[in-house]
Amino acid sequence: MEIIEYNATYEQAVIQLILNIQQHEFGVPVTIADQPDLLDVRNFYCKGYGNFWLALDDKKLIGSSALIDIGNRQAALRKMFVHADYRGKETRTGQQLMDHIIAWCHAHGIDEIYLGTFETLLAAQRFYIKNGFVQVTKQSLPASFPLMQVDNVFFKLVVQR
């Protein structure tokens, strides 16, 4: 497995991966119309200290993750998705993506990472907690945090230096 920065040749694969996981695996009521960022990844994510990464297995897209630079040495974690066949301790795809994100934050002076998720995504919540995230209230999020309509559980990680 390798992690690379976003490459537009994977645009349709990214959309398919994310929508399939959201809609069919987890029943989250979200469509591509609700996520125009996926149609303009470079301009939406790849500015400031934000970025978008792809996890590949022999050039096959198996995962994604992204950071939005929200200013004040803070970032929002978005689009953290791993294909079902590549989840878990055997492949560690999600953990490798998270390790990559945290290393990026260290290298670029990001002190805090925030994220929103959906209440039924319990495995994702356990994963974030295992990685040091703590649950926070919606009211405690930075004003610049980009809220997604379906998110109703929020987390914060203080990046250790």
PDB file of C-alpha atoms in Angstrom:
ATOM      1  CA  MET A   1       0.000   0.000   0.000  1.00  0.00           C
ATOM      2  CA  GLU A   2       1.080   3.553  -0.685  1.00  0.00           C
ATOM      3  CA  ILE A   3      -0.342   6.940   0.242  1.00  0.00           C
ATOM      4  CA  ILE A   4      -0.132   9.670  -2.366  1.00  0.00           C
ATOM      5  CA  GLU A   5      -1.402  13.213  -2.666  1.00  0.00           C
ATOM      6  CA  TYR A   6      -4.592  13.615  -4.675  1.00  0.00           C
ATOM      7  CA  ASN A   7      -4.363  12.867  -8.387  1.00  0.00           C
ATOM      8  CA  ALA A   8      -7.327  13.897 -10.568  1.00  0.00           C
ATOM      9  CA  THR A   9      -7.147  10.656 -12.546  1.00  0.00           C
ATOM     10  CA  TYR A  10      -8.740   9.068  -9.465  1.00  0.00           C
ATOM     11  CA  GLU A  11     -11.665  11.535  -9.261  1.00  0.00           C
ATOM     12  CA  GLN A  12     -14.390   9.069 -10.270  1.00  0.00           C
ATOM     13  CA  ALA A  13     -12.878   6.303  -8.136  1.00  0.00           C
ATOM     14  CA  VAL A  14     -12.878   8.644  -5.111  1.00  0.00           C
ATOM     15  CA  ILE A  15     -16.527   9.563  -5.695  1.00  0.00           C
ATOM     16  CA  GLN A  16     -17.519   5.914  -6.096  1.00  0.00           C
ATOM     17  CA  LEU A  17     -15.603   4.791  -3.007  1.00  0.00           C
ATOM     18  CA  ILE A  18     -17.024   7.505  -0.774  1.00  0.00           C
ATOM     19  CA  LEU A  19     -20.629   7.363  -1.990  1.00  0.00           C
ATOM     20  CA  ASN A  20     -20.702   3.571  -1.796  1.00  0.00           C
ATOM     21  CA  ILE A  21     -19.503   3.602   1.808  1.00  0.00           C
ATOM     22  CA  GLN A  22     -21.785   6.470   2.842  1.00  0.00           C
ATOM     23  CA  GLN A  23     -24.965   5.307   1.148  1.00  0.00           C
ATOM     24  CA  HIS A  24     -24.791   1.523   0.952  1.00  0.00           C
ATOM     25  CA  GLU A  25     -22.665   0.469   3.906  1.00  0.00           C
ATOM     26  CA  PHE A  26     -23.793   3.017   6.459  1.00  0.00           C
ATOM     27  CA  GLY A  27     -27.086   4.351   5.099  1.00  0.00           C
ATOM     28  CA  VAL A  28     -26.024   7.977   5.449  1.00  0.00           C
ATOM     29  CA  PRO A  29     -28.456  10.108   3.420  1.00  0.00           C
ATOM     30  CA  VAL A  30     -25.875  12.027   1.388  1.00  0.00           C
ATOM     31  CA  THR A  31     -25.332  12.377  -2.369  1.00  0.00           C
ATOM     32  CA  ILE A  32     -22.684  13.870  -4.648  1.00  0.00           C
ATOM     33  CA  ALA A  33     -24.860  17.008  -4.797  1.00  0.00           C
ATOM     34  CA  ASP A  34     -24.285  17.357  -1.046  1.00  0.00           C
ATOM     35  CA  GLN A  35     -20.518  17.062  -1.579  1.00  0.00           C
ATOM     36  CA  PRO A  36     -19.445  19.410  -4.382  1.00  0.00           C
ATOM     37  CA  ASP A  37     -15.955  19.352  -2.847  1.00  0.00           C
ATOM     38  CA  LEU A  38     -15.451  15.935  -4.459  1.00  0.00           C
ATOM     39  CA  LEU A  39     -15.825  17.520  -7.889  1.00  0.00           C
ATOM     40  CA  ASP A  40     -13.175  20.161  -7.144  1.00  0.00           C
ATOM     41  CA  VAL A  41     -10.752  18.516  -4.694  1.00  0.00           C
ATOM     42  CA  ARG A  42      -7.713  20.631  -5.573  1.00  0.00           C
ATOM     43  CA  ASN A  43      -9.446  23.981  -5.026  1.00  0.00           C
ATOM     44  CA  PHE A  44     -11.382  22.852  -1.970  1.00  0.00           C
ATOM     45  CA  TYR A  45      -8.750  20.923   0.017  1.00  0.00           C
ATOM     46  CA  CYS A  46      -5.301  21.680  -1.391  1.00  0.00           C
ATOM     47  CA  LYS A  47      -4.806  25.201  -0.096  1.00  0.00           C
ATOM     48  CA  GLY A  48      -3.018  26.556   2.930  1.00  0.00           C
ATOM     49  CA  TYR A  49      -1.960  23.507   4.914  1.00  0.00           C
ATOM     50  CA  GLY A  50      -4.876  21.440   3.664  1.00  0.00           C
ATOM     51  CA  ASN A  51      -4.484  18.416   1.429  1.00  0.00           C
ATOM     52  CA  PHE A  52      -6.219  15.282   0.147  1.00  0.00           C
ATOM     53  CA  TRP A  53      -4.609  11.830   0.160  1.00  0.00           C
ATOM     54  CA  LEU A  54      -5.303   8.563  -1.565  1.00  0.00           C
ATOM     55  CA  ALA A  55      -4.431   5.119  -0.280  1.00  0.00           C
ATOM     56  CA  LEU A  56      -3.584   2.810  -3.172  1.00  0.00           C
ATOM     57  CA  ASP A  57      -3.010  -0.910  -3.434  1.00  0.00           C
ATOM     58  CA  ASP A  58      -1.212  -1.543  -6.716  1.00  0.00           C
ATOM     59  CA  LYS A  59      -2.814   1.627  -8.196  1.00  0.00           C
ATOM     60  CA  LYS A  60      -6.306   0.606  -6.964  1.00  0.00           C
ATOM     61  CA  LEU A  61      -7.965   3.220  -4.745  1.00  0.00           C
ATOM     62  CA  ILE A  62      -8.644   1.699  -1.327  1.00  0.00           C
ATOM     63  CA  GLY A  63      -8.956   4.761   0.887  1.00  0.00           C
ATOM     64  CA  SER A  64      -8.994   8.524   1.205  1.00  0.00           C
ATOM     65  CA  SER A  65      -8.489  11.246   3.767  1.00  0.00           C
ATOM     66  CA  ALA A  66      -8.336  15.019   3.704  1.00  0.00           C
ATOM     67  CA  LEU A  67      -7.560  18.040   5.818  1.00  0.00           C
ATOM     68  CA  ILE A  68      -9.040  21.499   5.440  1.00  0.00           C
ATOM     69  CA  ASP A  69      -6.883  24.302   6.793  1.00  0.00           C
ATOM     70  CA  ILE A  70      -9.349  26.304   8.907  1.00  0.00           C
ATOM     71  CA  GLY A  71      -6.779  28.814  10.161  1.00  0.00           C
ATOM     72  CA  ASN A  72      -5.398  29.448  13.638  1.00  0.00           C
ATOM     73  CA  ARG A  73      -3.151  26.349  13.360  1.00  0.00           C
ATOM     74  CA  GLN A  74      -6.275  24.168  13.168  1.00  0.00           C
ATOM     75  CA  ALA A  75      -7.550  21.717  10.567  1.00  0.00           C
ATOM     76  CA  ALA A  76     -10.736  19.811   9.850  1.00  0.00           C
ATOM     77  CA  LEU A  77     -10.415  16.115   9.018  1.00  0.00           C
ATOM     78  CA  ARG A  78     -12.712  15.087   6.195  1.00  0.00           C
ATOM     79  CA  LYS A  79     -13.272  12.253   3.746  1.00  0.00           C
ATOM     80  CA  MET A  80     -11.641   9.528   5.872  1.00  0.00           C
ATOM     81  CA  PHE A  81     -12.880   6.413   4.083  1.00  0.00           C
ATOM     82  CA  VAL A  82     -11.427   2.935   3.646  1.00  0.00           C
ATOM     83  CA  HIS A  83     -12.800   0.215   1.363  1.00  0.00           C
ATOM     84  CA  ALA A  84     -14.348  -2.609   3.433  1.00  0.00           C
ATOM     85  CA  ASP A  85     -11.792  -5.160   2.189  1.00  0.00           C
ATOM     86  CA  TYR A  86      -8.944  -3.029   3.552  1.00  0.00           C
ATOM     87  CA  ARG A  87     -10.227  -2.191   7.042  1.00  0.00           C
ATOM     88  CA  GLY A  88      -8.888  -3.623  10.249  1.00  0.00           C
ATOM     89  CA  LYS A  89      -5.651  -4.667  11.880  1.00  0.00           C
ATOM     90  CA  GLU A  90      -4.551  -6.888   9.003  1.00  0.00           C
ATOM     91  CA  THR A  91      -4.074  -4.086   6.483  1.00  0.00           C
ATOM     92  CA  ARG A  92      -3.972  -1.054   8.827  1.00  0.00           C
ATOM     93  CA  THR A  93      -5.048   1.191   5.924  1.00  0.00           C
ATOM     94  CA  GLY A  94      -7.037   3.553   8.134  1.00  0.00           C
ATOM     95  CA  GLN A  95      -4.233   3.713  10.673  1.00  0.00           C
ATOM     96  CA  GLN A  96      -1.663   4.436   7.981  1.00  0.00           C
ATOM     97  CA  LEU A  97      -3.840   7.259   6.642  1.00  0.00           C
ATOM     98  CA  MET A  98      -4.241   8.671  10.164  1.00  0.00           C
ATOM     99  CA  ASP A  99      -0.512   8.411  10.850  1.00  0.00           C
ATOM    100  CA  HIS A 100       0.127  10.250   7.579  1.00  0.00           C
ATOM    101  CA  ILE A 101      -2.287  13.037   8.559  1.00  0.00           C
ATOM    102  CA  ILE A 102      -0.731  13.461  11.993  1.00  0.00           C
ATOM    103  CA  ALA A 103       2.774  13.546  10.494  1.00  0.00           C
ATOM    104  CA  TRP A 104       1.548  16.194   8.020  1.00  0.00           C
ATOM    105  CA  CYS A 105       0.206  18.266  10.917  1.00  0.00           C
ATOM    106  CA  HIS A 106       3.531  17.999  12.764  1.00  0.00           C
ATOM    107  CA  ALA A 107       5.420  19.099   9.660  1.00  0.00           C
ATOM    108  CA  HIS A 108       3.091  22.035   8.960  1.00  0.00           C
ATOM    109  CA  GLY A 109       2.478  23.386  12.458  1.00  0.00           C
ATOM    110  CA  ILE A 110      -1.136  22.270  12.836  1.00  0.00           C
ATOM    111  CA  ASP A 111      -1.932  22.067  16.579  1.00  0.00           C
ATOM    112  CA  GLU A 112      -5.517  20.797  16.538  1.00  0.00           C
ATOM    113  CA  ILE A 113      -7.582  18.554  14.285  1.00  0.00           C
ATOM    114  CA  TYR A 114     -11.383  18.623  14.440  1.00  0.00           C
ATOM    115  CA  LEU A 115     -13.847  16.283  12.773  1.00  0.00           C
ATOM    116  CA  GLY A 116     -17.527  15.570  12.524  1.00  0.00           C
ATOM    117  CA  THR A 117     -19.128  12.188  12.011  1.00  0.00           C
ATOM    118  CA  PHE A 118     -22.519  10.512  12.172  1.00  0.00           C
ATOM    119  CA  GLU A 119     -23.867   8.950  15.375  1.00  0.00           C
ATOM    120  CA  THR A 120     -24.314   5.458  13.901  1.00  0.00           C
ATOM    121  CA  LEU A 121     -20.685   5.216  12.733  1.00  0.00           C
ATOM    122  CA  LEU A 122     -19.531   3.629  15.980  1.00  0.00           C
ATOM    123  CA  ALA A 123     -16.472   1.860  14.549  1.00  0.00           C
ATOM    124  CA  ALA A 124     -15.230   5.175  13.159  1.00  0.00           C
ATOM    125  CA  GLN A 125     -15.768   6.820  16.527  1.00  0.00           C
ATOM    126  CA  ARG A 126     -13.807   4.048  18.288  1.00  0.00           C
ATOM    127  CA  PHE A 127     -11.010   4.492  15.731  1.00  0.00           C
ATOM    128  CA  TYR A 128     -10.790   8.226  16.396  1.00  0.00           C
ATOM    129  CA  ILE A 129     -10.802   7.720  20.170  1.00  0.00           C
ATOM    130  CA  LYS A 130      -8.072   5.069  19.832  1.00  0.00           C
ATOM    131  CA  ASN A 131      -6.027   7.714  18.004  1.00  0.00           C
ATOM    132  CA  GLY A 132      -6.350  10.245  20.816  1.00  0.00           C
ATOM    133  CA  PHE A 133      -9.384  12.225  19.691  1.00  0.00           C
ATOM    134  CA  VAL A 134     -11.820  13.345  22.381  1.00  0.00           C
ATOM    135  CA  GLN A 135     -15.486  14.042  21.841  1.00  0.00           C
ATOM    136  CA  VAL A 136     -16.471  17.709  21.944  1.00  0.00           C
ATOM    137  CA  THR A 137     -19.735  19.587  21.648  1.00  0.00           C
ATOM    138  CA  LYS A 138     -20.836  21.244  18.453  1.00  0.00           C
ATOM    139  CA  GLN A 139     -20.793  24.548  20.312  1.00  0.00           C
ATOM    140  CA  SER A 140     -17.085  24.179  21.149  1.00  0.00           C
ATOM    141  CA  LEU A 141     -16.016  23.830  17.503  1.00  0.00           C
ATOM    142  CA  PRO A 142     -14.022  26.706  16.001  1.00  0.00           C
ATOM    143  CA  ALA A 143     -16.216  29.193  14.141  1.00  0.00           C
ATOM    144  CA  SER A 144     -14.297  28.336  10.950  1.00  0.00           C
ATOM    145  CA  PHE A 145     -15.093  24.588  11.191  1.00  0.00           C
ATOM    146  CA  PRO A 146     -16.975  23.518   8.036  1.00  0.00           C
ATOM    147  CA  LEU A 147     -20.114  21.776   9.286  1.00  0.00           C
ATOM    148  CA  MET A 148     -21.652  18.968   7.253  1.00  0.00           C
ATOM    149  CA  GLN A 149     -25.422  18.680   7.560  1.00  0.00           C
ATOM    150  CA  VAL A 150     -25.366  14.979   8.518  1.00  0.00           C
ATOM    151  CA  ASP A 151     -22.635  15.269  11.175  1.00  0.00           C
ATOM    152  CA  ASN A 152     -23.891  15.148  14.745  1.00  0.00           C
ATOM    153  CA  VAL A 153     -20.892  13.828  16.718  1.00  0.00           C
ATOM    154  CA  PHE A 154     -17.687  15.862  16.910  1.00  0.00           C
ATOM    155  CA  PHE A 155     -14.098  15.181  17.965  1.00  0.00           C
ATOM    156  CA  LYS A 156     -10.871  17.073  18.571  1.00  0.00           C
ATOM    157  CA  LEU A 157      -7.242  15.965  18.633  1.00  0.00           C
ATOM    158  CA  VAL A 158      -4.492  18.091  20.126  1.00  0.00           C
ATOM    159  CA  VAL A 159      -1.458  17.257  17.999  1.00  0.00           C
ATOM    160  CA  GLN A 160       1.409  16.391  20.312  1.00  0.00           C
ATOM    161  CA  ARG A 161       4.750  18.027  19.555  1.00  0.00           C
TER     162      ARG A 161
END
